[in-house]
């Protein structure tokens, strides 16, 4: 590569009659527009390993961009040069080393931020007139708290089985939102102010949106709206009918329609269980119009009083680890699963067993899907 660019410089000086400065500019332009600079190209091995195997440098690149969102460091390059990244033991050791590096914050912030939507929080806004505690400082603190929560499951050793039940990291700026919490109500991802805010509208909560996010994002359950149905809005603050205050009552109108009931019968019990939390995640017992909040419901035949009573059923539903396995697989490979991937994903989830996200990373990066490239295809 060096010889090629040196030859280009010489060509620019002699054949193109450029000055030294112009020749350097010509070489820099060529370098910056090269596919090798703009793209991550995987051509396969120079060794005699299987035709689909990536070479050490390509595996190192996959690892570094997965865990650091940046290029490999010297130690990873050395491992690639020595062909050590061909072994599962070395890959797992590198994962431990790289996750211990502060640069790994890029991994859990980007992975969870993309999967669970927290990366969109900076662009989210709530109605500060209706919710005076809302401001940019609080919004930033919400995101910091969520990222600290994700870190506990990635580098902090906390198992995935506690993702819906673990205590929250302390945050001084978020404290005003949690000051009125009853004891024990604020635990797990679903009661993080960041999630509660992102799954709400600016002026009111949206139980449908909250439940849809939980089912589609957290459980990987696709939800398709009924065909040829004009779904009415619950209403907007300041609209002809005034602001929607009691969301449960408004949703009952949707359930009265057979076309809407098929979805709302699934979504509403989950979403309404979080109605004690307003659009910025603060605890409440009444709506702005004075109506008491009713967060009760029935899920899969079991009655509950609020989200605290629903969480055990959700924890049981998440026990297989299928969804996080699929999400990390897609994030690491930069594509959705297809074909034989389903068998691989089942094996990854079974071997992982709901341990830490670091354990799941190891299962993904030691899988054939991460270490091999389909024969005859360069990426």
Short mmCIF file of C-alpha atoms in Angstrom, two decimals:
data_model
loop_
_atom_site.label_atom_id
_atom_site.label_comp_id
_atom_site.label_asym_id
_atom_site.label_seq_id
_atom_site.Cartn_x
_atom_site.Cartn_y
_atom_site.Cartn_z
CA UNK A 1 0.00 0.00 0.00
CA UNK A 2 2.81 2.41 0.86
CA UNK A 3 4.57 1.61 -2.39
CA UNK A 4 1.37 2.20 -4.36
CA UNK A 5 0.82 5.67 -2.88
CA UNK A 6 4.51 6.50 -3.26
CA UNK A 7 4.22 5.60 -6.93
CA UNK A 8 1.18 7.87 -7.23
CA UNK A 9 3.18 10.72 -5.76
CA UNK A 10 6.00 10.12 -8.24
CA UNK A 11 3.50 9.94 -11.10
CA UNK A 12 1.91 13.22 -10.03
CA UNK A 13 5.31 14.92 -9.90
CA UNK A 14 6.58 13.66 -13.26
CA UNK A 15 3.68 12.81 -15.56
CA UNK A 16 1.23 15.36 -14.20
CA UNK A 17 3.91 17.99 -13.53
CA UNK A 18 2.54 18.84 -10.10
CA UNK A 19 4.42 20.71 -7.41
CA UNK A 20 5.36 18.77 -4.24
CA UNK A 21 2.38 20.27 -2.38
CA UNK A 22 -0.03 19.48 -5.23
CA UNK A 23 1.31 15.94 -5.48
CA UNK A 24 0.76 15.35 -1.75
CA UNK A 25 -2.79 16.73 -2.07
CA UNK A 26 -3.38 14.36 -4.99
CA UNK A 27 -2.22 11.36 -2.94
CA UNK A 28 -4.34 12.39 0.06
CA UNK A 29 -7.43 12.74 -2.15
CA UNK A 30 -6.79 9.29 -3.60
CA UNK A 31 -6.35 7.78 -0.14
CA UNK A 32 -9.49 9.40 1.29
CA UNK A 33 -11.64 8.19 -1.61
CA UNK A 34 -10.26 4.65 -1.59
CA UNK A 35 -12.81 1.91 -0.78
CA UNK A 36 -10.30 0.63 1.78
CA UNK A 37 -10.63 3.95 3.64
CA UNK A 38 -14.39 4.43 3.23
CA UNK A 39 -15.53 0.83 3.77
CA UNK A 40 -14.76 -2.14 5.98
CA UNK A 41 -13.86 -4.70 3.33
CA UNK A 42 -13.62 -8.39 4.18
CA UNK A 43 -11.92 -10.41 1.44
CA UNK A 44 -11.19 -13.62 3.34
CA UNK A 45 -8.02 -15.48 4.29
CA UNK A 46 -4.63 -15.87 2.73
CA UNK A 47 -4.15 -19.06 4.74
CA UNK A 48 -5.37 -22.58 4.02
CA UNK A 49 -8.24 -22.40 6.54
CA UNK A 50 -11.78 -22.89 5.27
CA UNK A 51 -12.76 -20.74 2.31
CA UNK A 52 -15.20 -18.70 4.37
CA UNK A 53 -12.90 -17.90 7.28
CA UNK A 54 -11.97 -14.27 7.88
CA UNK A 55 -8.31 -13.54 8.36
CA UNK A 56 -6.98 -12.32 11.69
CA UNK A 57 -7.06 -8.64 10.77
CA UNK A 58 -10.67 -8.87 9.63
CA UNK A 59 -11.70 -10.56 12.88
CA UNK A 60 -9.78 -7.90 14.82
CA UNK A 61 -11.64 -5.21 12.91
CA UNK A 62 -15.01 -6.82 13.63
CA UNK A 63 -14.15 -7.04 17.33
CA UNK A 64 -12.91 -3.49 17.67
CA UNK A 65 -15.81 -1.87 15.83
CA UNK A 66 -18.26 -3.99 17.81
CA UNK A 67 -16.83 -3.24 21.26
CA UNK A 68 -15.10 0.13 20.79
CA UNK A 69 -16.69 1.62 17.67
CA UNK A 70 -13.12 2.29 16.62
CA UNK A 71 -10.09 0.65 15.03
CA UNK A 72 -8.07 -2.13 16.73
CA UNK A 73 -5.33 -1.23 19.18
CA UNK A 74 -1.75 -2.50 19.03
CA UNK A 75 -2.46 -5.57 21.16
CA UNK A 76 -5.33 -6.62 18.92
CA UNK A 77 -3.20 -6.08 15.82
CA UNK A 78 -0.47 -8.23 17.38
CA UNK A 79 -2.99 -11.00 18.06
CA UNK A 80 -4.17 -10.79 14.46
CA UNK A 81 -0.63 -10.91 13.08
CA UNK A 82 0.15 -13.98 15.19
CA UNK A 83 -3.11 -15.62 14.00
CA UNK A 84 -4.25 -16.05 17.61
CA UNK A 85 -7.78 -14.78 16.90
CA UNK A 86 -8.57 -18.09 15.20
CA UNK A 87 -9.12 -19.70 18.63
CA UNK A 88 -12.19 -19.31 20.84
CA UNK A 89 -10.07 -18.94 23.97
CA UNK A 90 -8.20 -15.96 22.51
CA UNK A 91 -11.42 -14.32 21.35
CA UNK A 92 -12.93 -14.62 24.81
CA UNK A 93 -9.79 -13.21 26.43
CA UNK A 94 -9.88 -10.27 24.04
CA UNK A 95 -13.54 -9.62 24.86
CA UNK A 96 -12.70 -9.48 28.58
CA UNK A 97 -9.77 -7.15 27.94
CA UNK A 98 -11.67 -4.85 25.60
CA UNK A 99 -14.76 -4.58 27.79
CA UNK A 100 -12.50 -3.61 30.71
CA UNK A 101 -11.28 -0.65 28.65
CA UNK A 102 -13.20 2.66 29.05
CA UNK A 103 -13.68 2.68 25.28
CA UNK A 104 -16.24 -0.12 25.73
CA UNK A 105 -18.75 2.52 26.84
CA UNK A 106 -19.31 3.03 23.12
CA UNK A 107 -20.54 -0.57 22.89
CA UNK A 108 -23.23 -0.63 25.54
CA UNK A 109 -24.37 2.93 24.85
CA UNK A 110 -24.71 2.26 21.12
CA UNK A 111 -26.05 -1.29 21.40
CA UNK A 112 -28.72 -0.61 24.01
CA UNK A 113 -29.34 2.86 22.59
CA UNK A 114 -30.14 1.36 19.20
CA UNK A 115 -32.06 -1.63 20.54
CA UNK A 116 -34.13 0.04 23.26
CA UNK A 117 -34.23 3.50 21.73
CA UNK A 118 -32.41 5.53 24.38
CA UNK A 119 -30.16 7.16 21.78
CA UNK A 120 -33.21 9.17 20.63
CA UNK A 121 -33.71 10.75 24.06
CA UNK A 122 -31.68 13.92 23.24
CA UNK A 123 -34.21 14.81 20.53
CA UNK A 124 -37.27 14.01 22.67
CA UNK A 125 -39.22 16.84 24.26
CA UNK A 126 -41.95 16.97 26.87
CA UNK A 127 -44.39 19.78 27.63
CA UNK A 128 -42.51 21.82 30.23
CA UNK A 129 -45.65 23.85 30.97
CA UNK A 130 -47.56 20.76 32.06
CA UNK A 131 -44.47 19.13 33.59
CA UNK A 132 -42.29 21.84 35.20
CA UNK A 133 -39.57 19.38 36.28
CA UNK A 134 -38.68 18.82 32.64
CA UNK A 135 -35.55 20.54 31.30
CA UNK A 136 -32.43 19.71 29.31
CA UNK A 137 -30.40 18.96 32.44
CA UNK A 138 -32.93 16.39 33.62
CA UNK A 139 -33.09 14.88 30.14
CA UNK A 140 -29.31 14.51 30.06
CA UNK A 141 -29.34 12.96 33.53
CA UNK A 142 -31.98 10.46 32.42
CA UNK A 143 -29.72 9.30 29.59
CA UNK A 144 -26.67 9.11 31.86
CA UNK A 145 -28.64 7.03 34.36
CA UNK A 146 -29.85 4.66 31.63
CA UNK A 147 -26.31 4.21 30.31
CA UNK A 148 -25.04 3.54 33.83
CA UNK A 149 -27.78 0.91 34.16
CA UNK A 150 -26.71 -0.74 30.91
CA UNK A 151 -23.10 -0.76 32.11
CA UNK A 152 -24.05 -2.86 35.13
CA UNK A 153 -25.19 -5.67 32.82
CA UNK A 154 -22.24 -5.36 30.45
CA UNK A 155 -19.16 -4.68 32.54
CA UNK A 156 -20.59 -4.73 36.06
CA UNK A 157 -21.30 -8.44 36.31
CA UNK A 158 -25.06 -8.20 36.79
CA UNK A 159 -26.97 -11.06 35.08
CA UNK A 160 -29.55 -10.41 32.40
CA UNK A 161 -32.19 -12.14 34.54
CA UNK A 162 -32.26 -8.98 36.70
CA UNK A 163 -32.77 -6.50 33.86
CA UNK A 164 -36.41 -5.92 34.81
CA UNK A 165 -35.84 -5.96 38.58
CA UNK A 166 -32.45 -4.38 39.39
CA UNK A 167 -32.18 -1.16 41.43
CA UNK A 168 -31.45 2.03 39.54
CA UNK A 169 -28.14 3.93 39.62
CA UNK A 170 -28.37 7.03 41.77
CA UNK A 171 -28.75 10.36 39.99
CA UNK A 172 -29.01 13.70 41.79
CA UNK A 173 -30.77 15.42 38.88
CA UNK A 174 -33.30 12.60 38.50
CA UNK A 175 -34.14 12.55 42.23
CA UNK A 176 -37.00 15.10 41.96
CA UNK A 177 -38.81 12.67 39.65
CA UNK A 178 -38.53 9.83 42.16
CA UNK A 179 -39.12 11.80 45.38
CA UNK A 180 -42.73 10.60 45.75
CA UNK A 181 -42.07 6.95 44.90
CA UNK A 182 -43.60 4.34 47.21
CA UNK A 183 -41.00 1.92 48.49
CA UNK A 184 -39.98 -0.73 45.99
CA UNK A 185 -41.91 0.59 42.99
CA UNK A 186 -38.88 1.90 41.08
CA UNK A 187 -36.88 -1.11 39.94
CA UNK A 188 -35.82 -2.48 36.59
CA UNK A 189 -35.55 -1.03 33.11
CA UNK A 190 -39.27 -0.40 32.66
CA UNK A 191 -39.39 2.19 35.46
CA UNK A 192 -36.29 4.10 34.37
CA UNK A 193 -37.35 7.70 33.66
CA UNK A 194 -35.59 7.45 30.29
CA UNK A 195 -37.83 4.59 29.11
CA UNK A 196 -41.00 6.08 30.59
CA UNK A 197 -40.30 9.42 28.90
CA UNK A 198 -39.39 8.02 25.49
CA UNK A 199 -42.51 5.86 25.37
CA UNK A 200 -44.79 8.82 26.15
CA UNK A 201 -46.07 11.75 24.17
CA UNK A 202 -45.05 15.29 25.02
CA UNK A 203 -48.34 16.04 26.80
CA UNK A 204 -49.53 12.68 28.13
CA UNK A 205 -48.61 9.07 28.64
CA UNK A 206 -49.24 6.52 25.91
CA UNK A 207 -49.95 3.07 27.35
CA UNK A 208 -50.22 1.70 23.82
CA UNK A 209 -46.78 3.02 22.89
CA UNK A 210 -45.26 1.77 26.14
CA UNK A 211 -46.67 -1.73 25.67
CA UNK A 212 -45.75 -1.81 21.98
CA UNK A 213 -42.16 -0.86 22.83
CA UNK A 214 -41.96 -3.57 25.50
CA UNK A 215 -43.33 -6.30 23.24
CA UNK A 216 -41.57 -5.34 20.00
CA UNK A 217 -38.23 -4.15 21.32
CA UNK A 218 -37.71 -6.09 24.53
CA UNK A 219 -39.44 -9.34 23.58
CA UNK A 220 -38.97 -9.17 19.78
CA UNK A 221 -42.69 -9.82 19.26
CA UNK A 222 -43.79 -8.21 15.97
CA UNK A 223 -47.09 -6.36 16.15
CA UNK A 224 -49.00 -5.65 12.95
CA UNK A 225 -51.93 -3.21 12.98
CA UNK A 226 -55.22 -4.63 11.71
CA UNK A 227 -55.62 -4.14 7.94
CA UNK A 228 -57.95 -1.51 6.50
CA UNK A 229 -58.72 0.02 9.88
CA UNK A 230 -58.67 3.77 10.47
CA UNK A 231 -57.19 3.94 13.96
CA UNK A 232 -58.39 7.09 15.76
CA UNK A 233 -56.10 9.20 17.92
CA UNK A 234 -56.88 9.52 21.61
CA UNK A 235 -56.65 13.30 21.23
CA UNK A 236 -54.19 16.11 21.69
CA UNK A 237 -53.80 18.59 24.50
CA UNK A 238 -55.69 21.73 23.52
CA UNK A 239 -57.80 19.95 20.89
CA UNK A 240 -61.52 20.43 20.32
CA UNK A 241 -62.35 18.01 23.11
CA UNK A 242 -59.67 19.35 25.43
CA UNK A 243 -56.63 17.44 26.67
CA UNK A 244 -56.84 13.72 27.30
CA UNK A 245 -56.54 13.41 31.07
CA UNK A 246 -57.75 9.93 32.00
CA UNK A 247 -56.04 7.70 29.45
CA UNK A 248 -57.67 4.49 30.68
CA UNK A 249 -61.13 5.90 29.96
CA UNK A 250 -60.02 7.07 26.52
CA UNK A 251 -58.65 3.62 25.68
CA UNK A 252 -61.96 2.00 26.60
CA UNK A 253 -63.44 3.70 23.51
CA UNK A 254 -60.86 1.91 21.36
CA UNK A 255 -61.61 -1.44 22.93
CA UNK A 256 -65.30 -0.94 22.18
CA UNK A 257 -64.46 -1.40 18.49
CA UNK A 258 -63.88 -5.07 17.53
CA UNK A 259 -61.23 -3.97 15.01
CA UNK A 260 -59.25 -2.16 17.71
CA UNK A 261 -59.92 -4.59 20.55
CA UNK A 262 -57.80 -7.38 19.06
CA UNK A 263 -54.64 -5.33 19.63
CA UNK A 264 -55.69 -3.35 22.68
CA UNK A 265 -56.64 -6.47 24.62
CA UNK A 266 -52.96 -7.45 24.35
CA UNK A 267 -51.37 -4.02 24.73
CA UNK A 268 -53.50 -2.22 27.30
CA UNK A 269 -52.86 -4.41 30.38
CA UNK A 270 -49.10 -3.97 29.93
CA UNK A 271 -49.19 -0.27 29.11
CA UNK A 272 -51.73 0.68 31.77
CA UNK A 273 -49.65 -1.05 34.46
CA UNK A 274 -47.24 1.91 34.11
CA UNK A 275 -49.88 4.65 34.42
CA UNK A 276 -48.57 5.62 37.85
CA UNK A 277 -45.66 7.21 35.97
CA UNK A 278 -46.33 10.43 34.09
CA UNK A 279 -44.82 11.44 30.70
CA UNK A 280 -41.46 12.32 32.28
CA UNK A 281 -41.35 9.30 34.59
CA UNK A 282 -42.46 10.96 37.83
CA UNK A 283 -44.70 8.92 40.14
CA UNK A 284 -48.32 10.00 40.45
CA UNK A 285 -51.53 8.71 41.98
CA UNK A 286 -53.96 11.00 40.12
CA UNK A 287 -54.38 12.53 36.67
CA UNK A 288 -54.26 16.32 36.20
CA UNK A 289 -58.07 16.45 36.30
CA UNK A 290 -58.10 14.73 39.70
CA UNK A 291 -59.19 11.28 38.54
CA UNK A 292 -57.32 8.55 40.45
CA UNK A 293 -54.83 6.52 38.44
CA UNK A 294 -55.86 2.89 37.98
CA UNK A 295 -52.88 0.70 37.03
CA UNK A 296 -54.58 -2.63 37.70
CA UNK A 297 -55.05 -5.30 35.08
CA UNK A 298 -54.99 -8.95 34.12
CA UNK A 299 -52.13 -10.49 32.14
CA UNK A 300 -52.23 -14.10 30.97
CA UNK A 301 -54.97 -14.85 33.48
CA UNK A 302 -53.21 -13.32 36.51
CA UNK A 303 -54.42 -10.10 38.14
CA UNK A 304 -51.97 -7.38 39.23
CA UNK A 305 -52.19 -4.01 40.98
CA UNK A 306 -49.48 -2.16 39.04
CA UNK A 307 -46.19 -2.73 37.23
CA UNK A 308 -44.65 -4.31 40.35
CA UNK A 309 -47.19 -7.12 40.12
CA UNK A 310 -46.76 -7.55 36.38
CA UNK A 311 -42.96 -7.72 36.30
CA UNK A 312 -42.65 -11.35 37.54
CA UNK A 313 -44.68 -12.54 34.54
CA UNK A 314 -42.55 -10.44 32.19
CA UNK A 315 -39.36 -11.79 33.77
CA UNK A 316 -40.57 -15.33 33.16
CA UNK A 317 -41.33 -14.46 29.54
CA UNK A 318 -37.81 -13.07 29.04
CA UNK A 319 -36.07 -16.05 30.63
CA UNK A 320 -35.12 -17.73 27.34
CA UNK A 321 -32.85 -14.85 26.34
CA UNK A 322 -33.94 -15.20 22.71
CA UNK A 323 -34.53 -11.50 22.08
CA UNK A 324 -31.24 -10.08 23.43
CA UNK A 325 -29.42 -12.85 21.57
CA UNK A 326 -31.09 -11.85 18.32
CA UNK A 327 -30.53 -8.14 18.93
CA UNK A 328 -26.82 -8.53 19.69
CA UNK A 329 -26.38 -10.90 16.76
CA UNK A 330 -27.89 -8.31 14.41
CA UNK A 331 -25.84 -5.50 15.93
CA UNK A 332 -22.56 -7.44 15.70
CA UNK A 333 -23.13 -8.75 12.16
CA UNK A 334 -24.83 -5.57 10.88
CA UNK A 335 -27.69 -7.56 9.38
CA UNK A 336 -30.88 -9.32 10.36
CA UNK A 337 -30.83 -13.09 10.97
CA UNK A 338 -31.79 -15.28 8.04
CA UNK A 339 -31.66 -18.92 6.96
CA UNK A 340 -29.36 -21.00 9.16
CA UNK A 341 -28.99 -18.07 11.55
CA UNK A 342 -32.10 -19.19 13.44
CA UNK A 343 -30.40 -22.42 14.44
CA UNK A 344 -27.28 -20.49 15.46
CA UNK A 345 -29.35 -18.04 17.50
CA UNK A 346 -31.04 -20.84 19.41
CA UNK A 347 -27.63 -22.34 20.22
CA UNK A 348 -26.25 -18.94 21.27
CA UNK A 349 -29.19 -18.28 23.60
CA UNK A 350 -28.96 -21.75 25.15
CA UNK A 351 -25.21 -21.51 25.75
CA UNK A 352 -25.56 -17.99 27.14
CA UNK A 353 -28.23 -18.97 29.64
CA UNK A 354 -29.13 -15.40 30.62
CA UNK A 355 -25.76 -14.47 32.10
CA UNK A 356 -24.18 -11.07 31.63
CA UNK A 357 -24.15 -9.20 28.33
CA UNK A 358 -20.38 -9.76 28.34
CA UNK A 359 -21.09 -13.51 28.33
CA UNK A 360 -23.49 -13.04 25.42
CA UNK A 361 -20.85 -11.10 23.49
CA UNK A 362 -18.49 -14.05 23.88
CA UNK A 363 -21.11 -16.44 22.52
CA UNK A 364 -21.72 -14.23 19.50
CA UNK A 365 -18.08 -13.52 18.60
CA UNK A 366 -17.09 -17.20 18.88
CA UNK A 367 -19.95 -18.27 16.61
CA UNK A 368 -19.33 -19.22 12.99
CA UNK A 369 -21.54 -16.34 11.87
CA UNK A 370 -19.10 -13.82 13.35
CA UNK A 371 -15.86 -15.56 12.37
CA UNK A 372 -16.80 -16.78 8.91
CA UNK A 373 -17.89 -15.13 5.70
CA UNK A 374 -20.19 -16.79 3.18
CA UNK A 375 -18.06 -18.38 0.47
CA UNK A 376 -17.50 -16.21 -2.57
CA UNK A 377 -18.84 -13.02 -0.99
CA UNK A 378 -16.67 -10.07 -0.06
CA UNK A 379 -18.13 -7.45 2.26
#
